[in-house]
mmCIF file of C-alpha atoms in Angstrom:
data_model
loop_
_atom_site.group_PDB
_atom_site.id
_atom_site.type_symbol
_atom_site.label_atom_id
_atom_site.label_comp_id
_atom_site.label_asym_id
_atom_site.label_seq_id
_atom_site.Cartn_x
_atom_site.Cartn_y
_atom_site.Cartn_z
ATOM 1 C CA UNK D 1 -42.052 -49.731 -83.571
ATOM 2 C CA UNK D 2 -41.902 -46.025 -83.656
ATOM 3 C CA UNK D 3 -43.450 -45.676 -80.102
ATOM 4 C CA UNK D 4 -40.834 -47.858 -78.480
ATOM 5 C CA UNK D 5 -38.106 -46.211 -80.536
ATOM 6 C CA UNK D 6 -39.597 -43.104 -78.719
ATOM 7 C CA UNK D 7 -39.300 -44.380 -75.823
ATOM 8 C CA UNK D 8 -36.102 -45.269 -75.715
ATOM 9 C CA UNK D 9 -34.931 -42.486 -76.690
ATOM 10 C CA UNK D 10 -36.360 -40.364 -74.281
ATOM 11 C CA UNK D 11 -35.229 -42.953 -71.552
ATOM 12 C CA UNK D 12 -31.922 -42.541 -73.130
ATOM 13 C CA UNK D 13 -32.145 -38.872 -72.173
ATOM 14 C CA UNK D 14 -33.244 -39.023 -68.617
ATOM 15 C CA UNK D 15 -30.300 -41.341 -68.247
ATOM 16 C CA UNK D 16 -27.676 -39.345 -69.191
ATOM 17 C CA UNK D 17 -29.126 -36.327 -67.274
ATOM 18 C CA UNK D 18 -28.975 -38.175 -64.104
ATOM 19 C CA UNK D 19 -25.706 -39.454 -64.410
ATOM 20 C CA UNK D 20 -24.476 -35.818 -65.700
ATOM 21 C CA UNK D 21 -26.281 -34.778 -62.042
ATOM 22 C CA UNK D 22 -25.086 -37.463 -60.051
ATOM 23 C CA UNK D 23 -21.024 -36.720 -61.364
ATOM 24 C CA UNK D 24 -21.855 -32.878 -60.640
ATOM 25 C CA UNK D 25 -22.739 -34.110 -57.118
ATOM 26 C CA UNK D 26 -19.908 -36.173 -56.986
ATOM 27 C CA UNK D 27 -17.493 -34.658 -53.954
ATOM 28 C CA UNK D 28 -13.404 -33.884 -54.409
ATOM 29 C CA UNK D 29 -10.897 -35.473 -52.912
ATOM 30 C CA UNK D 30 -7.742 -34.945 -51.941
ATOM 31 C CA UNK D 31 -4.990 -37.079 -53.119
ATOM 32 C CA UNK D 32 -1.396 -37.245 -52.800
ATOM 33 C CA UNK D 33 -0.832 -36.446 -56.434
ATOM 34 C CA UNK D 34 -2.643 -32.943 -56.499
ATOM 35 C CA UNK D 35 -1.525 -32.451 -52.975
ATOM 36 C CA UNK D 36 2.406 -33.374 -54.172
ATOM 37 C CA UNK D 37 1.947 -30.434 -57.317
ATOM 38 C CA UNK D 38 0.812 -27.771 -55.301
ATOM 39 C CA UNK D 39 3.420 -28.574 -52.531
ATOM 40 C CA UNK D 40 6.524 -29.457 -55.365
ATOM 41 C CA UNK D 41 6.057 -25.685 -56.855
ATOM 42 C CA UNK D 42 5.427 -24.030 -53.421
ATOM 43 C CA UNK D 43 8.486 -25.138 -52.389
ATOM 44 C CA UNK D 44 10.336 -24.750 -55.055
ATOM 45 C CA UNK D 45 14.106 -22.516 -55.267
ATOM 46 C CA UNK D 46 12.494 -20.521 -58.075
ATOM 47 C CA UNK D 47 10.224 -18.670 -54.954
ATOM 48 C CA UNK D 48 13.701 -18.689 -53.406
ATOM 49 C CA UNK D 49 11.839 -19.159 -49.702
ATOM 50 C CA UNK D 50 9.081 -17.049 -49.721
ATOM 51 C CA UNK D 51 10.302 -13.939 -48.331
ATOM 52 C CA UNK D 52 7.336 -11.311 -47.532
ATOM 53 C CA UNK D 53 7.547 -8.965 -50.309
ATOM 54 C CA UNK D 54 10.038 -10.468 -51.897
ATOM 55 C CA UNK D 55 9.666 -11.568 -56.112
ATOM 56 C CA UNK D 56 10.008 -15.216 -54.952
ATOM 57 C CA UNK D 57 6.738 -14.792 -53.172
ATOM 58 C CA UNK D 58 5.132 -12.985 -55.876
ATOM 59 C CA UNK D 59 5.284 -15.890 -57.997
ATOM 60 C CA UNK D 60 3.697 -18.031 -55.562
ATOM 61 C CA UNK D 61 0.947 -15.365 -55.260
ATOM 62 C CA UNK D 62 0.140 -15.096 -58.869
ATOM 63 C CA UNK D 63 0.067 -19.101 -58.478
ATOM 64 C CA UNK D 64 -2.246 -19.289 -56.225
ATOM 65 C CA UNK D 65 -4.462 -16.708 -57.799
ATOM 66 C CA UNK D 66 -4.821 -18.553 -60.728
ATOM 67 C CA UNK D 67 -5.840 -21.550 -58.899
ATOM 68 C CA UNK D 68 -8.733 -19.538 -57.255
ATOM 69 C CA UNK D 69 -9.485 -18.052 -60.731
ATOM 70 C CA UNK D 70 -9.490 -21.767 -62.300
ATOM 71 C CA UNK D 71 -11.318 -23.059 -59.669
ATOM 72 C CA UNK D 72 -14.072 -20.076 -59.787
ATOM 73 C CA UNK D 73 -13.787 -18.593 -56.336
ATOM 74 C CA UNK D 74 -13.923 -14.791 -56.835
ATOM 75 C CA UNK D 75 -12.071 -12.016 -55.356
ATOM 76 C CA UNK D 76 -13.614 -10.720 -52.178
ATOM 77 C CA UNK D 77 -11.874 -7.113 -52.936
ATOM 78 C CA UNK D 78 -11.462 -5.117 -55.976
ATOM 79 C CA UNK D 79 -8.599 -7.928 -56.792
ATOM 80 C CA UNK D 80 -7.251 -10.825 -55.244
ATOM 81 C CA UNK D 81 -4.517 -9.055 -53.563
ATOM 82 C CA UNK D 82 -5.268 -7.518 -50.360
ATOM 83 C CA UNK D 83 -2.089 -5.047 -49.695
ATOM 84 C CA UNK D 84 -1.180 -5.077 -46.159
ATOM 85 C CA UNK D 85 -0.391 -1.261 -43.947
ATOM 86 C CA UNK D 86 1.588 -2.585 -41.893
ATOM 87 C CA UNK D 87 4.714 -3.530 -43.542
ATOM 88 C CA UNK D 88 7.370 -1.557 -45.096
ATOM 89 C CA UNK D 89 7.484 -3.519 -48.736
ATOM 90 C CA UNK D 90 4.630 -3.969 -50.942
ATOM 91 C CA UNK D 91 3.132 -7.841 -49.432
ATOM 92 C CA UNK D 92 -0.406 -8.427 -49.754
ATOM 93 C CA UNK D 93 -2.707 -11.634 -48.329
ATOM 94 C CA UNK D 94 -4.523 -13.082 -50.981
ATOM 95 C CA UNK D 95 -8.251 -13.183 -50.349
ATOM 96 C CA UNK D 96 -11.182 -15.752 -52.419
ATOM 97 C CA UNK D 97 -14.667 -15.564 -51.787
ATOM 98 C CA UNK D 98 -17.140 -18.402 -52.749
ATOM 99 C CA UNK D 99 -20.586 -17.104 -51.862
ATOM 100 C CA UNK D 100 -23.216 -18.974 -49.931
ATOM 101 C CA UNK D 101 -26.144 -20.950 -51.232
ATOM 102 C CA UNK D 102 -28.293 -20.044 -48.201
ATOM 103 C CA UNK D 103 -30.560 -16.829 -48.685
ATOM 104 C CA UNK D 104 -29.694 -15.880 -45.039
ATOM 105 C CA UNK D 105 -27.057 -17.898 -43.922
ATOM 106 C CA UNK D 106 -24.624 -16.802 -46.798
ATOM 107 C CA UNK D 107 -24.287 -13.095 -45.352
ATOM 108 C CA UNK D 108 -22.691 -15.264 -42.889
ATOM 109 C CA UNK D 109 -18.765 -16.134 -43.313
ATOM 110 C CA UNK D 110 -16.642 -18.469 -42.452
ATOM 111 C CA UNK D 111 -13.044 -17.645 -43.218
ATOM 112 C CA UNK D 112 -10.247 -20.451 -44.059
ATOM 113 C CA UNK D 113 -6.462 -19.958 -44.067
ATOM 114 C CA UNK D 114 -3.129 -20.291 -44.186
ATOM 115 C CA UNK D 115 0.187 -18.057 -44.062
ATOM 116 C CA UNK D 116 1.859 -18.548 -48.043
ATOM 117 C CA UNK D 117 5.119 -16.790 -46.475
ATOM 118 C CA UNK D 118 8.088 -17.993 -45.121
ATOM 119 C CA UNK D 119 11.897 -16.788 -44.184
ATOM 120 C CA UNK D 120 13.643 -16.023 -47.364
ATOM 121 C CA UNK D 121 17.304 -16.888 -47.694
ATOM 122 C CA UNK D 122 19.541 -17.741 -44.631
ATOM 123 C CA UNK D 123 22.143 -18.838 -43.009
ATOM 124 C CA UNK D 124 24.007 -21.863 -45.278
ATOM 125 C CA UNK D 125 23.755 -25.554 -43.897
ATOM 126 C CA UNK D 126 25.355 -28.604 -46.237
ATOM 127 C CA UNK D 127 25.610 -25.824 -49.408
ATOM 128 C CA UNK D 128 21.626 -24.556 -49.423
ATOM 129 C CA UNK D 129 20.068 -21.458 -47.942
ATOM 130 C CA UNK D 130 17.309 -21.312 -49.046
ATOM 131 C CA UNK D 131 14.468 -22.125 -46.504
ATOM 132 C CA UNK D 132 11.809 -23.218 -49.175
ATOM 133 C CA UNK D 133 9.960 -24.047 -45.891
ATOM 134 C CA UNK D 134 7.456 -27.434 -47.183
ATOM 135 C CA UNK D 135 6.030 -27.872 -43.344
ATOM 136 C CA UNK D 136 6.329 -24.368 -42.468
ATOM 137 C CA UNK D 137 3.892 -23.470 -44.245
ATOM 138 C CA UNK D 138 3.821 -24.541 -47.486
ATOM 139 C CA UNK D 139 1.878 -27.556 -46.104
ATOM 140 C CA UNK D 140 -0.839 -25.097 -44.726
ATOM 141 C CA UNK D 141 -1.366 -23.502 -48.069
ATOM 142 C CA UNK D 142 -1.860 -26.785 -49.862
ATOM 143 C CA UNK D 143 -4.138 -27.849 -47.286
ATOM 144 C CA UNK D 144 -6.240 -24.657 -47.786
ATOM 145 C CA UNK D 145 -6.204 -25.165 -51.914
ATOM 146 C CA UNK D 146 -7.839 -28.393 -51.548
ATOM 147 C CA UNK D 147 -10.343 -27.534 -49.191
ATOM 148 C CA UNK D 148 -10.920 -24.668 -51.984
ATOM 149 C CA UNK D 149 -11.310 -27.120 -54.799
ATOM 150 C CA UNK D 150 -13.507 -28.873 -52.564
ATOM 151 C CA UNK D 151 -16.172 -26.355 -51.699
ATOM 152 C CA UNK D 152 -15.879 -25.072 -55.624
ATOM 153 C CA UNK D 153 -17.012 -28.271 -56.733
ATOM 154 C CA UNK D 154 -19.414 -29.196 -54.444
ATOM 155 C CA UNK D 155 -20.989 -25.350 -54.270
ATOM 156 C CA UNK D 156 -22.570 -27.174 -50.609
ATOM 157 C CA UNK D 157 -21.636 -24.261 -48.636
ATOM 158 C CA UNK D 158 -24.167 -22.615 -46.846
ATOM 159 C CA UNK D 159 -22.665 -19.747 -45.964
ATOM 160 C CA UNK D 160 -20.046 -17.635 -47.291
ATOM 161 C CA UNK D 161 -16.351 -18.753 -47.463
ATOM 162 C CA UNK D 162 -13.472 -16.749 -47.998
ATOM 163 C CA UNK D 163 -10.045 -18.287 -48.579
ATOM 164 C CA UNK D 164 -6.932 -16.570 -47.537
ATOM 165 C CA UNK D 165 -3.285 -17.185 -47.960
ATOM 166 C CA UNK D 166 -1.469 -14.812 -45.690
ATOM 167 C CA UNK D 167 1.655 -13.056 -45.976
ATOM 168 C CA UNK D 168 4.318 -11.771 -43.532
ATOM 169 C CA UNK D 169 2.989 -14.087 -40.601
ATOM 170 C CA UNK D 170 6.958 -14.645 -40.346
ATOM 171 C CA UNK D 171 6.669 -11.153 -39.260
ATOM 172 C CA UNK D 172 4.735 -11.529 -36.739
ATOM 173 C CA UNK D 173 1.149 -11.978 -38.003
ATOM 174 C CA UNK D 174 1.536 -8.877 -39.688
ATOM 175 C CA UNK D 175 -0.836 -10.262 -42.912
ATOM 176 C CA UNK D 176 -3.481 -11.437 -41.045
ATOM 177 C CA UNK D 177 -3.625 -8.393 -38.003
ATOM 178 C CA UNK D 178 -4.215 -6.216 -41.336
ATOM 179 C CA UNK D 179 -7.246 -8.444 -43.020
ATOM 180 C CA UNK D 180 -8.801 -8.795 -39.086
ATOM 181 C CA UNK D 181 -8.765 -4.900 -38.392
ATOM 182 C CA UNK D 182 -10.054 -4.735 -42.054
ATOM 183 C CA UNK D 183 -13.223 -7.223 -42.356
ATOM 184 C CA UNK D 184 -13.839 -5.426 -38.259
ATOM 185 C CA UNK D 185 -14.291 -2.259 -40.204
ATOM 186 C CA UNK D 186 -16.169 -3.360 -42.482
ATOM 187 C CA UNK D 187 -18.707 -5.163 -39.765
ATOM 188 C CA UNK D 188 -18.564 -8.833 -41.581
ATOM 189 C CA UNK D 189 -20.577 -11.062 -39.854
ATOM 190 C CA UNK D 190 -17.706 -13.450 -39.243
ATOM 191 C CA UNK D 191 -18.778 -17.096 -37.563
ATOM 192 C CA UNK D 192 -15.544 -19.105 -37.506
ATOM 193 C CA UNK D 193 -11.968 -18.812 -38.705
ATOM 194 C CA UNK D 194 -10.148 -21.648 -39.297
ATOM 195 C CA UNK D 195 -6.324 -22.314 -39.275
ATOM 196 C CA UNK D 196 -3.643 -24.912 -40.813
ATOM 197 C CA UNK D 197 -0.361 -24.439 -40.203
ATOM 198 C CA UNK D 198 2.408 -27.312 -40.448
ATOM 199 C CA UNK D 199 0.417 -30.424 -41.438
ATOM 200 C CA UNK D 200 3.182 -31.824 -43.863
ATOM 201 C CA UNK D 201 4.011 -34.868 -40.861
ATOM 202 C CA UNK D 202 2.590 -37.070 -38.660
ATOM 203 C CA UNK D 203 2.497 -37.112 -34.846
ATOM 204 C CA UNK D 204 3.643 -39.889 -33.331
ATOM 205 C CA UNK D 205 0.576 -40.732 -31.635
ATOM 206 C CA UNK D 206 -2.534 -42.556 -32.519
ATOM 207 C CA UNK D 207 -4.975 -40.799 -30.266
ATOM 208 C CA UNK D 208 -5.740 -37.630 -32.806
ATOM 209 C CA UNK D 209 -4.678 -36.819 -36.191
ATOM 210 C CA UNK D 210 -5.112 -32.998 -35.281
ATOM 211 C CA UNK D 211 -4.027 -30.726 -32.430
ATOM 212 C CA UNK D 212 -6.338 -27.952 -32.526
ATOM 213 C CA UNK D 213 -4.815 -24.393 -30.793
ATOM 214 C CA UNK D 214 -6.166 -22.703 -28.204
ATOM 215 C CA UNK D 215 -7.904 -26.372 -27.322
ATOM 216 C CA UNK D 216 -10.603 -24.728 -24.300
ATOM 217 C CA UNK D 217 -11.353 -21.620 -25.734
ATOM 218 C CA UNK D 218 -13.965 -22.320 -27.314
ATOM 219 C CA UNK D 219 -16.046 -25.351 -28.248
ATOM 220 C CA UNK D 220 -14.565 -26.040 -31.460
ATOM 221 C CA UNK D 221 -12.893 -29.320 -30.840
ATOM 222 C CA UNK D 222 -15.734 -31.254 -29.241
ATOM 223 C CA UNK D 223 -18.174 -29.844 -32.371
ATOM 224 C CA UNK D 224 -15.199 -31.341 -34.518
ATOM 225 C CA UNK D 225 -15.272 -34.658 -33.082
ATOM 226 C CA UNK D 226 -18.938 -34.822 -32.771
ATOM 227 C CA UNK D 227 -19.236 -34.340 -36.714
ATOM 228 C CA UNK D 228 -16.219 -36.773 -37.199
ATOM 229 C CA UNK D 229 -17.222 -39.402 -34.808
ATOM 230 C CA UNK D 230 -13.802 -39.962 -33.784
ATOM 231 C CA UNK D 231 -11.202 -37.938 -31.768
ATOM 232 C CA UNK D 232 -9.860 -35.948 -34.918
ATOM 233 C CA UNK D 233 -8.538 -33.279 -33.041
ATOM 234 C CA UNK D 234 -6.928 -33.469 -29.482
ATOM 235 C CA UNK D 235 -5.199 -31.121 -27.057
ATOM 236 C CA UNK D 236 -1.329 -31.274 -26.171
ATOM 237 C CA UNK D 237 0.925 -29.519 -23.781
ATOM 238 C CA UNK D 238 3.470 -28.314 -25.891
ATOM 239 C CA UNK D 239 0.665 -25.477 -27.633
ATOM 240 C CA UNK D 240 0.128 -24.469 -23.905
ATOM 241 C CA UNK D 241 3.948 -24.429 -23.481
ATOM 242 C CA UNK D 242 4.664 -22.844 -26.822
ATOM 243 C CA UNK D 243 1.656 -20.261 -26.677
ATOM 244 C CA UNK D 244 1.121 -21.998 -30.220
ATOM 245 C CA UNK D 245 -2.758 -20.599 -30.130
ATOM 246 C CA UNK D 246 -1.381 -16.546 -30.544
ATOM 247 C CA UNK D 247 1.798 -18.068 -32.561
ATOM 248 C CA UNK D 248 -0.689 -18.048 -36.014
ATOM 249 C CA UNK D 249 -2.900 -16.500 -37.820
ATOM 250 C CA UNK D 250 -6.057 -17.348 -36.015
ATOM 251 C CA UNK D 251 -4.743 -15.202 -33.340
ATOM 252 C CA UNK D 252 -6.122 -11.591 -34.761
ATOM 253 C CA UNK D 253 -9.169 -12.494 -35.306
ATOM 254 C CA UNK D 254 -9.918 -13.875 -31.836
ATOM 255 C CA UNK D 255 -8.558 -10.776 -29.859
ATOM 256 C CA UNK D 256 -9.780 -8.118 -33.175
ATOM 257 C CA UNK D 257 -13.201 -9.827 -34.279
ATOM 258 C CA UNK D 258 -14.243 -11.943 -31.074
ATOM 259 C CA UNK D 259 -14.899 -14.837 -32.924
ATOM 260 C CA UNK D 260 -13.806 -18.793 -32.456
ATOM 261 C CA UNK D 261 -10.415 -19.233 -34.510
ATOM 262 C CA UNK D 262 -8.273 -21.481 -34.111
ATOM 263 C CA UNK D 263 -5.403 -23.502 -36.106
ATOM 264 C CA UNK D 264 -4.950 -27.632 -36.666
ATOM 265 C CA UNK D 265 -1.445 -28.747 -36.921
ATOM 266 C CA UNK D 266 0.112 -32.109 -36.819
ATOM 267 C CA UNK D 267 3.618 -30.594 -35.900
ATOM 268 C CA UNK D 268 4.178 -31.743 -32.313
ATOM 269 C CA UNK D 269 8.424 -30.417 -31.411
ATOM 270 C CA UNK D 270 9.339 -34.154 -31.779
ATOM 271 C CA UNK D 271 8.031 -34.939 -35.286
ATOM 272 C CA UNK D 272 10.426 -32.803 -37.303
ATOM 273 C CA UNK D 273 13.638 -31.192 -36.967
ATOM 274 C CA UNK D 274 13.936 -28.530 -39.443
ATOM 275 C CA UNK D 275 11.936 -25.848 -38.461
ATOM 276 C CA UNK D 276 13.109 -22.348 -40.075
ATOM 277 C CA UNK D 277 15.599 -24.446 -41.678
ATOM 278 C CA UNK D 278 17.129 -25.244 -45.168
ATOM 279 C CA UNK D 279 16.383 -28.763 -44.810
ATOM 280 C CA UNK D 280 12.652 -28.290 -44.508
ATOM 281 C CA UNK D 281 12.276 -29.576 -48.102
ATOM 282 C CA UNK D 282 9.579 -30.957 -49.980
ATOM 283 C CA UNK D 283 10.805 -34.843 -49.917
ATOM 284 C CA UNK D 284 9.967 -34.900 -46.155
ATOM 285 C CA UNK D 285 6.978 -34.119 -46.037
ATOM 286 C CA UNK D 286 4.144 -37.461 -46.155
ATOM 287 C CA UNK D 287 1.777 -36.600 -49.163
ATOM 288 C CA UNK D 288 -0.760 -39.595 -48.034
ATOM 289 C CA UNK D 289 -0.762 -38.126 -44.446
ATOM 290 C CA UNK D 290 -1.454 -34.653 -46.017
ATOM 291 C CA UNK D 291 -4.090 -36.119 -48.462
ATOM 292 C CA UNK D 292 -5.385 -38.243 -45.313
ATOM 293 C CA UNK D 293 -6.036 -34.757 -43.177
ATOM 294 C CA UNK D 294 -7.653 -32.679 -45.709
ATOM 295 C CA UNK D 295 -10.150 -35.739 -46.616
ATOM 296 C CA UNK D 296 -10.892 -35.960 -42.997
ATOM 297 C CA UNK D 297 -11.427 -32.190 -42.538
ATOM 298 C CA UNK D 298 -13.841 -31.299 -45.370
ATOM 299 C CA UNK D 299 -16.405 -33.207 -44.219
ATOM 300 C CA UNK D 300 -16.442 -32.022 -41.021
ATOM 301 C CA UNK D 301 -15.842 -28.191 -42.114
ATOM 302 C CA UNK D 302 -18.482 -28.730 -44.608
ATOM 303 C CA UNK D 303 -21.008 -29.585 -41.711
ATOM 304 C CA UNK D 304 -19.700 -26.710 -39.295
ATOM 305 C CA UNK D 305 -20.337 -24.183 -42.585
ATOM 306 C CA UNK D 306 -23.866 -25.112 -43.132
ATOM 307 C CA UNK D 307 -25.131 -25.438 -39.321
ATOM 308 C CA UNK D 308 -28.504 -24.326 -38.794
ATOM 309 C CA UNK D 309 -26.958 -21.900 -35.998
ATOM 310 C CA UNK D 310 -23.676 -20.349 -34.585
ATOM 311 C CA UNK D 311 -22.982 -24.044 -32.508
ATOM 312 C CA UNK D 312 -19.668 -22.955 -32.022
ATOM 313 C CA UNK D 313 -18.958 -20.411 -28.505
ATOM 314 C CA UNK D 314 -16.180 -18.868 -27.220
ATOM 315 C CA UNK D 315 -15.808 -20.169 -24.017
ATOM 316 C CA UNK D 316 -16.806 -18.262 -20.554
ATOM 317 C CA UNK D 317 -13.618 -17.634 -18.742
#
């Protein structure tokens, strides 16, 4: 009787260990209920729109901070804040490094962003100015929060990730031309940097969820597709049009670092009407659709981050 009692108790043991591995293992995901709480406060009137260097902005700095620091993705710098040169206020990107779990591979980085600022306080239309801007790019920075929560959890990255919010990309990319020249000086062995900006709809088009910037210059989208086994990301004519692929913060490290980076939107000219507008507001945008991206993307990311080689090439010209 004792010996069986023994036994079970020691199978009682293994059990729970393996379950308490298998829900460590278990991966995040995105939903539209921690998308919608990150996106309700970003957007909020109490960060009056985001202005660069502005105390509404501040506020949504120290909140995203604290989401890093709850999350356990360390600063990269001294601190979190990473004060730009180039601007005549005091603005600063935000910068989170999670290292990698690959002896060589993790003095490797991969760099994932968004830009956290937007215009401020404008012109009045139907009684508001303030351009709390939800798609523009409040969207972005959600986007970039969940793919943080899901590398923290998961700890599957082989190399090194930082995390970056931007500021002053309103500017014109005055947040992110500071961190490029900065991480150049420093020699960091950059692989990829990758964008979102303006996710919060839809296109109207079931071909791709994604357009992906700067589409041939490099090999990024077909490597995204391959790993998704479906057309996630797709090319169209507007970014050529627009110039969207040196309209973001990918830009300056592409011309600075000489590295793939590009940005993923969903925001196609015909989609939404508010751009740098009061009415971009946090009831428009589609929390499922957001959800639906970032769920789609971390896979995929996750398998571009621990590749056994650079895969992804600039393209010859």
């Amino acid at each position: 009787m004792k010996k069986l009692l023994l036994l079970f108790i020691v199978l009682l043991v293994f059990s729970c260990k393996t379950v308490e591995k298998t829900e460590t293992k278990a991966s995040y995901k995105a939903t539209p209920e921690s998308v919608g709480s990150t996106l309700s406060y970003l957007t909020s009137d109490e960060l009056m729109g985001r202005d660069t260097g502005s105390s509404g902005i501040a506020k949504a700095g120290t909140y995203l901070m604290n989401m890093m620091q709850s999350n356990g993705v360390k600063p990269y710098f001294n601190s979190y804040r990473d004060t730009i040169s180039n601007f005549n206020k005091t603005a600063y990107n935000i910068v989170g490094y999670l290292e990698g779990n690959d002896a060589k591979l993790k003095n490797e980085f991969v760099i994932i962003g968004a830009h956290y600022d937007h215009i401020g306080i404008i012109n009045e239309v139907n009684g508001d100015s303030i351009a709390n801007g939800a798609n523009d790019n409040a969207s972005g920075t959600t986007a970039v929060t969940e793919v943080m929560k899901y590398f923290s959890k998961a700890k599957s990255n082989k190399r090194s990730l930082l995390f970056v919010f931007f500021t002053a990309e309103e500017k014109g990319l005055l947040g992110s031309k500071h961190l490029a020249q900065r991480l150049k000086n420093e020699n960091m062995d950059i692989y990829f940097m990758f964008n979102f900006e303006m996710i919060g709809v839809p296109m109207q088009r079931d071909d791709m969820l994604l357009y992906l910037t700067g589409f041939g210059k490099t090999n990024m989208a077909t490597t995204i597709n391959n790993y998704a086994k479906t057309k996630l990301v797709g090319y169209i004519p507007m970014q050529t049009q627009y110039q969207l692929f040196r309209a973001s913060d990918n830009y300056p490290f592409f011309t600075e670092c000489n590295v793939p980076a590009q940005t993923v939107s969903s925001f196609d000219f015909e989609n939404f009407n508010y751009y740098h507008q009061p009415d971009d507001e946090f009831e428009l945008m589609n929390l499922p659709h957001m959800a639906n991206v970032i769920n789609s993307i971390n896979p995929v990311l996750e398998k571009m981050i621990n590749a056994p080689q650079k895969e992804i090439k600039i393209n010859e010209k």
